[in-house]
XYZ file of C-alpha atoms in Angstrom:
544
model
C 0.000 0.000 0.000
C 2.703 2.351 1.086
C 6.215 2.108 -0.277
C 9.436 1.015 1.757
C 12.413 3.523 0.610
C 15.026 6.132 2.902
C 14.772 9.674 2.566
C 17.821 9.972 0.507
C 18.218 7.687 -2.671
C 21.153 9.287 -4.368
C 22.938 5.656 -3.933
C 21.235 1.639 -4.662
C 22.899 -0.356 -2.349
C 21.294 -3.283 -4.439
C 19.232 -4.576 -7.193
C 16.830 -7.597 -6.234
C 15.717 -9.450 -9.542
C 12.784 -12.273 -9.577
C 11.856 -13.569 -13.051
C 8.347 -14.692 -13.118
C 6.748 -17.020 -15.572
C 2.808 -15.500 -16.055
C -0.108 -16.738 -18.289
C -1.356 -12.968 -19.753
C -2.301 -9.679 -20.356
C -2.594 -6.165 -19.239
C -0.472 -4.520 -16.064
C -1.788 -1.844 -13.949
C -0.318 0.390 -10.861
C -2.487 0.607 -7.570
C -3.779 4.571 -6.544
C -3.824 6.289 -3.415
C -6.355 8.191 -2.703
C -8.205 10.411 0.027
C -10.730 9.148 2.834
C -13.863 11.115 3.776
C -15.474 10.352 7.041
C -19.612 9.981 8.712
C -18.623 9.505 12.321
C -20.858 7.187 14.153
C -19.845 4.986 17.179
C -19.982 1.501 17.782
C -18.230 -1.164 19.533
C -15.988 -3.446 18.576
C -17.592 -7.070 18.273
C -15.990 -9.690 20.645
C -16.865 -12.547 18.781
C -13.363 -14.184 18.349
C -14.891 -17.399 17.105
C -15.943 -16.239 13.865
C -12.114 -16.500 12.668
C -12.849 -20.626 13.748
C -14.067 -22.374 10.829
C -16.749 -24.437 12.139
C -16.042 -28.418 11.027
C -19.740 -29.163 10.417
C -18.809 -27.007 6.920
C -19.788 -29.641 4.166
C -16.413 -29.604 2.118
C -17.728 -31.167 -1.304
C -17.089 -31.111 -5.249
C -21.296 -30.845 -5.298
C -20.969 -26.983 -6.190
C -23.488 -24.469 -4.898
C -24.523 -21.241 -4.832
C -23.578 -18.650 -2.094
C -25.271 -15.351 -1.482
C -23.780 -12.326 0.911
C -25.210 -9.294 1.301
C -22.891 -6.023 2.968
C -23.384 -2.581 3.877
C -19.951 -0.470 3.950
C -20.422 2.127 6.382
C -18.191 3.948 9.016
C -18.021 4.183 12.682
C -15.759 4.903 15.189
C -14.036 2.044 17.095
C -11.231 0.699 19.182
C -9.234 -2.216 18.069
C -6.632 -1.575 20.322
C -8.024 0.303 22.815
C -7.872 4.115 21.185
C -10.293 5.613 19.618
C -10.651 6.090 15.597
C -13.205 6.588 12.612
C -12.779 2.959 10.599
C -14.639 1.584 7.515
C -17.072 -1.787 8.696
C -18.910 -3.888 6.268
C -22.064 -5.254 8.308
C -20.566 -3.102 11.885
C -17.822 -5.855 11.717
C -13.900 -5.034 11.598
C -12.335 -7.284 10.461
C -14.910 -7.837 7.824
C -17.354 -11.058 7.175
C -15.631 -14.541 6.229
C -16.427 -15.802 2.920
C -16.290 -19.757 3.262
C -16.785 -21.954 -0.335
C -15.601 -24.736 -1.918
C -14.258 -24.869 -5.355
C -16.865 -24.811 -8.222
C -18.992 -23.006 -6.083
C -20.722 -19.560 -7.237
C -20.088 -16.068 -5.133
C -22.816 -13.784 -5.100
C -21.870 -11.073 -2.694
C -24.560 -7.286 -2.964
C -22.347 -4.437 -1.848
C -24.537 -1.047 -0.413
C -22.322 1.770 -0.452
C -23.356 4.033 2.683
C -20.054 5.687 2.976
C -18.911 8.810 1.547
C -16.849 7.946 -1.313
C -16.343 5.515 -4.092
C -15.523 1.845 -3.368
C -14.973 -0.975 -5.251
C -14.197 -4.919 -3.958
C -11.578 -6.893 -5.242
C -11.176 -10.779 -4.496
C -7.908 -10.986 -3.768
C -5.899 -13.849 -5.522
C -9.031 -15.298 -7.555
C -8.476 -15.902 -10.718
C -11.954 -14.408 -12.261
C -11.454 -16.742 -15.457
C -14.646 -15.436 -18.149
C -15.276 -12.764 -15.510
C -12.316 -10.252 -14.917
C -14.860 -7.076 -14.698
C -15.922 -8.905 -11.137
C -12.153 -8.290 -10.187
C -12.602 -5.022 -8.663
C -9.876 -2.482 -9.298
C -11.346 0.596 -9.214
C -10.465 2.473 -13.030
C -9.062 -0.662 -14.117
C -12.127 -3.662 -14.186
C -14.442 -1.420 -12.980
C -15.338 2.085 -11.977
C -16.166 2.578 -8.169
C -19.860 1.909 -6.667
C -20.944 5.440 -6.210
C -21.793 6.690 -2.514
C -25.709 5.398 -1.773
C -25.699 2.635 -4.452
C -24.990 -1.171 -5.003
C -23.050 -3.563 -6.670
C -23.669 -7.532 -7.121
C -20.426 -9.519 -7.557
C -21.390 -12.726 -8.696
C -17.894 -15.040 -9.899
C -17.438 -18.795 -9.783
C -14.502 -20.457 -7.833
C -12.852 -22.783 -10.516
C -10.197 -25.692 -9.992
C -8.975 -23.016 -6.880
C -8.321 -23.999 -3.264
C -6.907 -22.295 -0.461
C -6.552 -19.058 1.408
C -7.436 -16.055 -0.250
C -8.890 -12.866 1.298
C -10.988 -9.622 0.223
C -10.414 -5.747 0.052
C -11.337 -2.335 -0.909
C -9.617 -2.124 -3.782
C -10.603 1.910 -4.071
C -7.920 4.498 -3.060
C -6.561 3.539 0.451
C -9.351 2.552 1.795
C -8.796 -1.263 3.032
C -6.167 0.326 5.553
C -9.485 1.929 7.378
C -11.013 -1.481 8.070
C -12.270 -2.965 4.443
C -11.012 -6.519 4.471
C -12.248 -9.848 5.458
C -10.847 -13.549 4.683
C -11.968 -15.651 1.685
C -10.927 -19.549 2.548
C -11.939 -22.488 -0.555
C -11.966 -25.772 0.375
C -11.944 -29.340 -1.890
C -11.952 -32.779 -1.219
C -8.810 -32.689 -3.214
C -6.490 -30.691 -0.893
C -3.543 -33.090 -0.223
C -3.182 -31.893 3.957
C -6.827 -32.227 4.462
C -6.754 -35.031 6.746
C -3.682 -33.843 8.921
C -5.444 -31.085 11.411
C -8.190 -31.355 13.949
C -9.091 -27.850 13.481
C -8.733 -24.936 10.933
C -8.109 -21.057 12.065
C -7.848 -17.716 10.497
C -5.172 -15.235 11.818
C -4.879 -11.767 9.856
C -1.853 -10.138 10.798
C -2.060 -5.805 9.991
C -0.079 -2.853 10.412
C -2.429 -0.361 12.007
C -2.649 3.329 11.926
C -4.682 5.314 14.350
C -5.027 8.322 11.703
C -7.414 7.720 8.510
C -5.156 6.786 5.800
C -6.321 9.486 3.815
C -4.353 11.825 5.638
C -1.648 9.556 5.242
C -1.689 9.318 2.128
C -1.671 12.962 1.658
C 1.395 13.837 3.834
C 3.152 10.942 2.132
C 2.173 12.784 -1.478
C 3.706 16.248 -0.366
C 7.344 17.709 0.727
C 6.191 17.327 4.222
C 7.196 13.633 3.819
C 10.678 14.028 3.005
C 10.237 11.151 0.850
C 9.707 8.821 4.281
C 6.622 6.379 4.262
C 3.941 6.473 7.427
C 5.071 4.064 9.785
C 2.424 2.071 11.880
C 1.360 3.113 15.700
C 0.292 -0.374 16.147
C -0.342 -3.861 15.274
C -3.267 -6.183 15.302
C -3.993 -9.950 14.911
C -7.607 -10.456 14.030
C -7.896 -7.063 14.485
C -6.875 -6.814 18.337
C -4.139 -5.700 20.606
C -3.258 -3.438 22.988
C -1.902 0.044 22.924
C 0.056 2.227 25.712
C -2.182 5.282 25.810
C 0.641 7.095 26.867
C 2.738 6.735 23.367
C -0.187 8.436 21.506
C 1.689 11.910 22.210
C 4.595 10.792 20.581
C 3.003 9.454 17.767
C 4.272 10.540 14.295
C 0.298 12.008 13.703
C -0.933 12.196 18.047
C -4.492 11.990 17.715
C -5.005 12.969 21.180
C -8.163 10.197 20.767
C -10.455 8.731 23.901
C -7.796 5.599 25.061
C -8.163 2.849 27.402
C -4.757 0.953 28.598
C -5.059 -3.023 28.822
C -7.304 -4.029 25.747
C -7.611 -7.269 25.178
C -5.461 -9.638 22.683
C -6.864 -12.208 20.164
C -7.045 -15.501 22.237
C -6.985 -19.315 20.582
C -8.586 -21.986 22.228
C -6.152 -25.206 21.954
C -6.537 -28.930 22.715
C -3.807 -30.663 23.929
C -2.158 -33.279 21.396
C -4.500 -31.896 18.550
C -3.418 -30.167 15.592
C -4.352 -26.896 13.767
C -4.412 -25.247 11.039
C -3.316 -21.768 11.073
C -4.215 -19.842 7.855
C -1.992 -16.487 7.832
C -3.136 -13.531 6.135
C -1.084 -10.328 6.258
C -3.906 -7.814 5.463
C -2.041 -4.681 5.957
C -0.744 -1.666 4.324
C 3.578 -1.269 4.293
C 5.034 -3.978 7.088
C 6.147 -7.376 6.872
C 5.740 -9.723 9.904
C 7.931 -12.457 11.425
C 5.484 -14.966 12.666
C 5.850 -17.771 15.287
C 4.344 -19.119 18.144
C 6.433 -19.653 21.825
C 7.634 -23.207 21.887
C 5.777 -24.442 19.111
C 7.211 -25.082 15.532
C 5.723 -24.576 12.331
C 4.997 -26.223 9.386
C 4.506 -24.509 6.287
C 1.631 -26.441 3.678
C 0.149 -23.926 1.671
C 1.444 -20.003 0.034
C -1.233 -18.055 -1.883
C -3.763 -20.631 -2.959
C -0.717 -23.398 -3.951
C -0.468 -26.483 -1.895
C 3.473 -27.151 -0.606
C 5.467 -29.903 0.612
C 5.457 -29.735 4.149
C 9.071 -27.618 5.457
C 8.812 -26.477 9.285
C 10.573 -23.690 10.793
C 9.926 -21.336 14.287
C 9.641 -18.126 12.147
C 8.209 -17.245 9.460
C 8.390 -13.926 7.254
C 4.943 -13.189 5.590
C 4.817 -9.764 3.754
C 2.216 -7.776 2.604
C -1.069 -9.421 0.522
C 0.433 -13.219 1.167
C -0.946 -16.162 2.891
C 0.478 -19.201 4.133
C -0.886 -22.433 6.228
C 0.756 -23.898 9.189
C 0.385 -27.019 11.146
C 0.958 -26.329 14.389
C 0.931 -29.301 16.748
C -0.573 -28.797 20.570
C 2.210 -30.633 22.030
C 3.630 -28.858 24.453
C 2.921 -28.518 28.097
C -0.945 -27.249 29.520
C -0.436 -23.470 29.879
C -0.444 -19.989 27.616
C 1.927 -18.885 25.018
C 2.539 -15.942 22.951
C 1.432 -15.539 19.177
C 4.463 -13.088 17.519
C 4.067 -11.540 15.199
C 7.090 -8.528 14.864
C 6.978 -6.334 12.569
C 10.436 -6.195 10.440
C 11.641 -2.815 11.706
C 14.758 -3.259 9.341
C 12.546 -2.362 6.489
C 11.603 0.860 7.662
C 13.769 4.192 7.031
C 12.302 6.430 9.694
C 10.568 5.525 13.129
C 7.225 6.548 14.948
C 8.121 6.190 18.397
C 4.261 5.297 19.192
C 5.171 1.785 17.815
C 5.790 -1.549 19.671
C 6.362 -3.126 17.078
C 5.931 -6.688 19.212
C 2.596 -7.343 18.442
C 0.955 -10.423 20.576
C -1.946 -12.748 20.426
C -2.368 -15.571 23.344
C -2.796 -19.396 22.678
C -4.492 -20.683 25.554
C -4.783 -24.543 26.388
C -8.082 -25.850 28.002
C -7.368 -26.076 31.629
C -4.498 -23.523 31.735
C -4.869 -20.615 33.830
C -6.209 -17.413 33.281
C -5.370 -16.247 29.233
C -4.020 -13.266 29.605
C -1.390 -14.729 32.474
C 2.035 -15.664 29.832
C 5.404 -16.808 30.394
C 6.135 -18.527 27.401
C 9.565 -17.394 25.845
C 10.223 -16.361 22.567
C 12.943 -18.192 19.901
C 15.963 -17.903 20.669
C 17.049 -16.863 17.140
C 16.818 -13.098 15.998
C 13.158 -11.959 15.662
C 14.207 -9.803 13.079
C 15.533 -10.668 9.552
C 18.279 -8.386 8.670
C 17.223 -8.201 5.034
C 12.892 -8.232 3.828
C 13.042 -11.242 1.828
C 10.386 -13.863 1.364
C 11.100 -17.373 3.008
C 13.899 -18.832 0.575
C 12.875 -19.842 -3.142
C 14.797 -23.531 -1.833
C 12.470 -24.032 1.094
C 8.949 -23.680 -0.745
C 8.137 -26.502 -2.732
C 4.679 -26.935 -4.384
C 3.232 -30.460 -3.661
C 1.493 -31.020 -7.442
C 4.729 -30.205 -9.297
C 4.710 -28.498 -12.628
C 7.246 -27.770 -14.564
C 7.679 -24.013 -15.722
C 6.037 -23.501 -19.243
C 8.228 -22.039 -22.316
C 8.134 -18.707 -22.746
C 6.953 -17.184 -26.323
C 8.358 -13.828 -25.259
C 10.516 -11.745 -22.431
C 9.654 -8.110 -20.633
C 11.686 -6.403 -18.545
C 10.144 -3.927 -15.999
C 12.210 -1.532 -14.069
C 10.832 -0.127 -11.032
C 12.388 2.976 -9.921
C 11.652 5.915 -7.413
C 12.329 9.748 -8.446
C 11.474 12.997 -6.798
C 9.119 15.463 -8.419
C 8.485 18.819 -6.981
C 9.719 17.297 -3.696
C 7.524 14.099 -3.653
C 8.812 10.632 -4.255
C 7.112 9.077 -7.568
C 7.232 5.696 -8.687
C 8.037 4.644 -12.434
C 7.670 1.523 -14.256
C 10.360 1.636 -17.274
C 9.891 5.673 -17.169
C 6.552 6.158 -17.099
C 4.309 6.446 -13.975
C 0.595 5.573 -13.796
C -2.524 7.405 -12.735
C -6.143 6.236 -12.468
C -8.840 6.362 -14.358
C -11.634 8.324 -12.400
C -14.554 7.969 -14.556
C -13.737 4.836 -17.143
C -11.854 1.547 -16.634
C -8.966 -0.058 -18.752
C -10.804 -3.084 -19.100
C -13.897 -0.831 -20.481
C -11.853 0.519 -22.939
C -10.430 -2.117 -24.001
C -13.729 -4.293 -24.759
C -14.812 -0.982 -26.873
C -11.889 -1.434 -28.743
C -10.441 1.991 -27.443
C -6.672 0.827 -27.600
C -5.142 4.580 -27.497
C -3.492 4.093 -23.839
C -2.034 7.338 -22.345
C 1.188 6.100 -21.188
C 0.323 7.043 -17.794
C -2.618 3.689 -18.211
C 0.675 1.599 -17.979
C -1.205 -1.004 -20.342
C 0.713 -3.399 -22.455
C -0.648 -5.415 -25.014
C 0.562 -9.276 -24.984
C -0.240 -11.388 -27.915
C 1.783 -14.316 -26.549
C 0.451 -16.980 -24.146
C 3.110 -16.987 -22.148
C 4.860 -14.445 -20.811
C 8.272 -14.031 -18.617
C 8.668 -10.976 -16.448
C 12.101 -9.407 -15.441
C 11.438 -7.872 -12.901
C 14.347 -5.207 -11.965
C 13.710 -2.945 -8.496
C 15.914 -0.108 -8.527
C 14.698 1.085 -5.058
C 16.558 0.209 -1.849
C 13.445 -1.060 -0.269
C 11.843 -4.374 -0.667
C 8.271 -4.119 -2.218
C 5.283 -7.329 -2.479
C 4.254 -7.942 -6.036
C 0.509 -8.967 -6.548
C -0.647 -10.217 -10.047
C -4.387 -10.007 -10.332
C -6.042 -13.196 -11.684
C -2.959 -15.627 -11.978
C -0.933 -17.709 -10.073
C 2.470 -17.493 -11.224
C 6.123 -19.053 -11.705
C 8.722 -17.601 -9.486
C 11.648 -18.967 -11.461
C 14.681 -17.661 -9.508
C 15.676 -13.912 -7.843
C 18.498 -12.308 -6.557
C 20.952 -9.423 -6.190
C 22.704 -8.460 -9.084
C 21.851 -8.251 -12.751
C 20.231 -11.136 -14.445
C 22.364 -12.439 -17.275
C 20.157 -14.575 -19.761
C 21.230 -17.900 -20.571
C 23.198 -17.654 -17.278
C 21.533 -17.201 -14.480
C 20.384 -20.415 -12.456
C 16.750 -20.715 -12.750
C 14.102 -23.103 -11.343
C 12.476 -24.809 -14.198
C 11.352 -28.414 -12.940
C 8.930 -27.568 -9.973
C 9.510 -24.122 -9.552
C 7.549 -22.112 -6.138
C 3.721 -21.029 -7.841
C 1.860 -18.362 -5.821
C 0.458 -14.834 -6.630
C 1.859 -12.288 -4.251
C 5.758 -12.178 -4.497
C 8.242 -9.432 -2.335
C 10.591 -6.926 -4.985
C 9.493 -3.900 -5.506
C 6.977 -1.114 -5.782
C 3.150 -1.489 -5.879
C 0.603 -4.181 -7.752
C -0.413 -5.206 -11.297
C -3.350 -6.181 -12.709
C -3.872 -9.258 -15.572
C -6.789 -9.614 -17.750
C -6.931 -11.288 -21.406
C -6.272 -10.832 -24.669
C -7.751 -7.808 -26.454
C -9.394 -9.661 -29.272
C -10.924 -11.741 -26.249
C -11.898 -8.773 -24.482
C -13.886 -7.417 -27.106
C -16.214 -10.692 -26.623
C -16.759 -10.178 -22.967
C -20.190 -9.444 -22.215
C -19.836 -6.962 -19.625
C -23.455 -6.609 -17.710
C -24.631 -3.132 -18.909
C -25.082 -2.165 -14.923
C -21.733 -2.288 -13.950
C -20.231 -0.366 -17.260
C -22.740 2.339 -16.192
C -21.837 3.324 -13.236
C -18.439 5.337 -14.620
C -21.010 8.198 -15.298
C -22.322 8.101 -12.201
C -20.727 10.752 -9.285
């Protein structure tokens, strides 16, 4: 959401590479945008169980029909104990759990009752025969006007795994829009190896609206230094020193309570669970682990793995894994960790503990919120923001890389303008479309793209992607409606023919860490001028 880069840029220290094999089409850069605000309060719901996926849930290949229906609206709340406006859908933060097996049929109704534009995107489904359900905001679709609906109605097909949901409109999943999205199948290969199955979304949290963030971060004021986080939740809990809030990079001077409470898991001695981690938020990556108990990595982004276990595990921004995690140890309460990588930051807040906690308590153990438990004895902190090594992550249906028909390379760099930091793709820097969408233009057969649209037009079927990062700071890659081929990265340049890369069973998945900001992939033009795009959707780019 927010970029990772120092104040001063004058020198790379390094050049991080990944080559990615991709099936099509057209790339896009996310926007940041402003936040307006109707203030009502409500309290946070304490319903922890919600994130526990019941086991009476019929997984089958039978396929049916699901229908959800949300109002966005905004409140004020307090995840962590201070006071601030947030975004809900249905008065809940985090949002509503979408729960499906493959083949079934998604049909969610969105009422807009905030101020602004939104728009919902479904965040690593594929959307095959229906990319204008992806929702980008001015690049599948234009947003749902304030006061009006939307019906997103997609099938789940030959897809398992944990996925999750957003605003996809300016900044506005930061303020609270975001939920998890979790397919099952008969067909997953670790179904029969846990007792029970559990949802953990990990965020950096601001207690200003990210509007306002966004704005300081788009003016001198900046200095070129990203917004760093006051807090941290896990299913959006924890607990903040009221005190700190003075020293806050943005003090909000907000009602605060000391001592709110932390997410707490229910375990069962020698049973085993599956913890599905989501990193919902906005510019940190997370070391995750759990006191005395290991973990064992089975599935990243929707792609089943070959079990590997290790005590911590790095999950950056937009990616999931599963873990095992066996109840093993001795009846009492241990920390959840989940530290935010303050290596990857170039400035501070001093607000920020960035040690943020969540308790798993053992029937018959005392009191939850009374821990001992010890943390890892290795570093909590990676020195560098890297991904859990490419050697480590091994998908368990292996597939060999496909043959490329044709190359890009895509370099990501970061310049000043007027005093602001601006990101370019191979010189050119994108801006949104407020009132059409690419994909809009594209089925008219409009194909006059202003180079700030970023579009390319790919007439291959398979594509590989160089991707070159030019900035110092790491950055998570998300490709829209594909799972991809992370054939090798690195520092360094990339010498074709040369370079090792990973061609037998090389790691699949859909969010990747380089560099700067998302892109989106749709189809083939001459494809896209068959779509039938439903008539309500296209017209609500003339609607304010």
């Amino acid at each position: 959401m927010f970029s990772k880069k120092p104040t001063t840029r004058e020198k790379l220290s390094k050049r991080n590479i990944v080559i990615a094999s991709v099936i099509l089409v057209v790339l896009a850069f996310a926007p940041s945008l402003g936040l307006g605000l109707d203030l009502r309060h409500r309290q946070l719901s304490d319903d922890a169980s919600r994130f526990l996926l019941s086991k009476n849930f019929p997984i089958t290949n039978t396929p049916t029909t699901r229908v959800y229906d949300w109002e966005l609206s905004q409140s004020t709340i307090s995840p962590d104990g201070l006071a601030r406006p947030m975004l809900l859908v249905n008065g809940m933060f985090p949002g509503p759990l979408i729960e499906a097996n493959t083949g079934d049929r998604i049909v969610v109704h969105v009422t807009n009752n905030m101020l602004e534009g939104t728009a919902i995107h479904w965040h690593g489904m594929h959307q095959k025969g229906t990319p204008w359900m992806d929702g980008t905001m001015g690049v599948t679709q234009c947003a749902i006007p304030p006061g009006q609906s939307m019906t997103y109605e997609y099938t789940i097909t030959n897809q398992w795994g944990t996925y999750w949901w957003h605003a996809h409109a300016a900044s506005q999943y930061v303020d609270g829009i975001f939920g998890p999205l979790i397919v099952h199948s008969p067909d997953e290969p670790h179904l029969n190896e846990y007792h029970e199955d559990i949802i953990m979304m990990l965020q950096d949290y601001y207690h200003t609206a990210s509007g306002t963030l966004v704005t300081w971060y788009h003016s001198p004021a900046s200095q070129g230094n990203d917004p760093i986080p006051d807090n941290g939740l896990i299913n959006g809990r924890n607990s903040f020193d009221c005190s700190r809030d003075a020293q806050a990079l943005f003090p909000t001077g907000s009602e605060c309570t000391n001592g709110a409470p932390l997410a707490t898991f229910n375990f069962k001695a020698r049973s085993t669970y599956r913890i599905r981690l989501i990193n919902t938020g906005a510019f940190a990556d997370f070391q995750f682990s759990i006191d005395n108990h290991e973990l064992t990595v089975i599935e990243a982004d929707g792609v089943d793995m070959e079990p590997v276990t290790v005590q911590r595990l790095p999950i950056h921004v937009a990616q999931r894994y599963s873990v095992l995690v066996h109840a093993d140890q001795a009846v009492g309460n241990y920390y959840v960790r989940a530290t935010m990588n303050t290596k990857c930051f170039f400035s501070s807040n001093p607000a920020l503990d960035p040690f943020v906690k969540a308790v798993i308590h053992y029937t018959d153990a005392p009191d939850t919120q009374s821990v001992n438990s010890v943390d890892w004895t290795d570093p909590s902190m990676a020195p560098f923001c890297l991904d859990l090594a490419l050697d480590m992550l091994h998908p368990y249906n292996a597939q060999p890389a496909p043959t490329a028909d044709v190359s890009y390379l895509i370099k990501f760099t970061m310049k000043p303008d007027n005093g602001i930091m601006i990101g370019y793709a191979n010189g050119a820097s994108w801006s949104p479309l407020m009132t059409d969408a690419t994909l809009f233009q594209s089925q008219r057969g409009d194909t006059r793209f202003d180079d700030t649209q970023q579009v390319v037009v790919l007439n291959d079927n398979v594509i590989e992607l160089v991707l070159i990062n030019d900035d110092i700071g790491a950055h998570p890659f998300h490709f829209h409606g594909y799972t991809f081929s992370v054939l090798g990265w690195g520092e360094g340049a990339y010498i074709p023919g040369s370079t090792p890369l990973e061609l037998d069973n090389p790691l699949r998945r859909d969010t990747i860490t380089i560099p700067q900001n998302g892109w989106t992939f749709e189809s083939l033009p001459e494809r896209i001028r068959e779509f039938q795009i439903p008539s309500e959707i296209t017209a609500m780019c003339g609607v304010k």
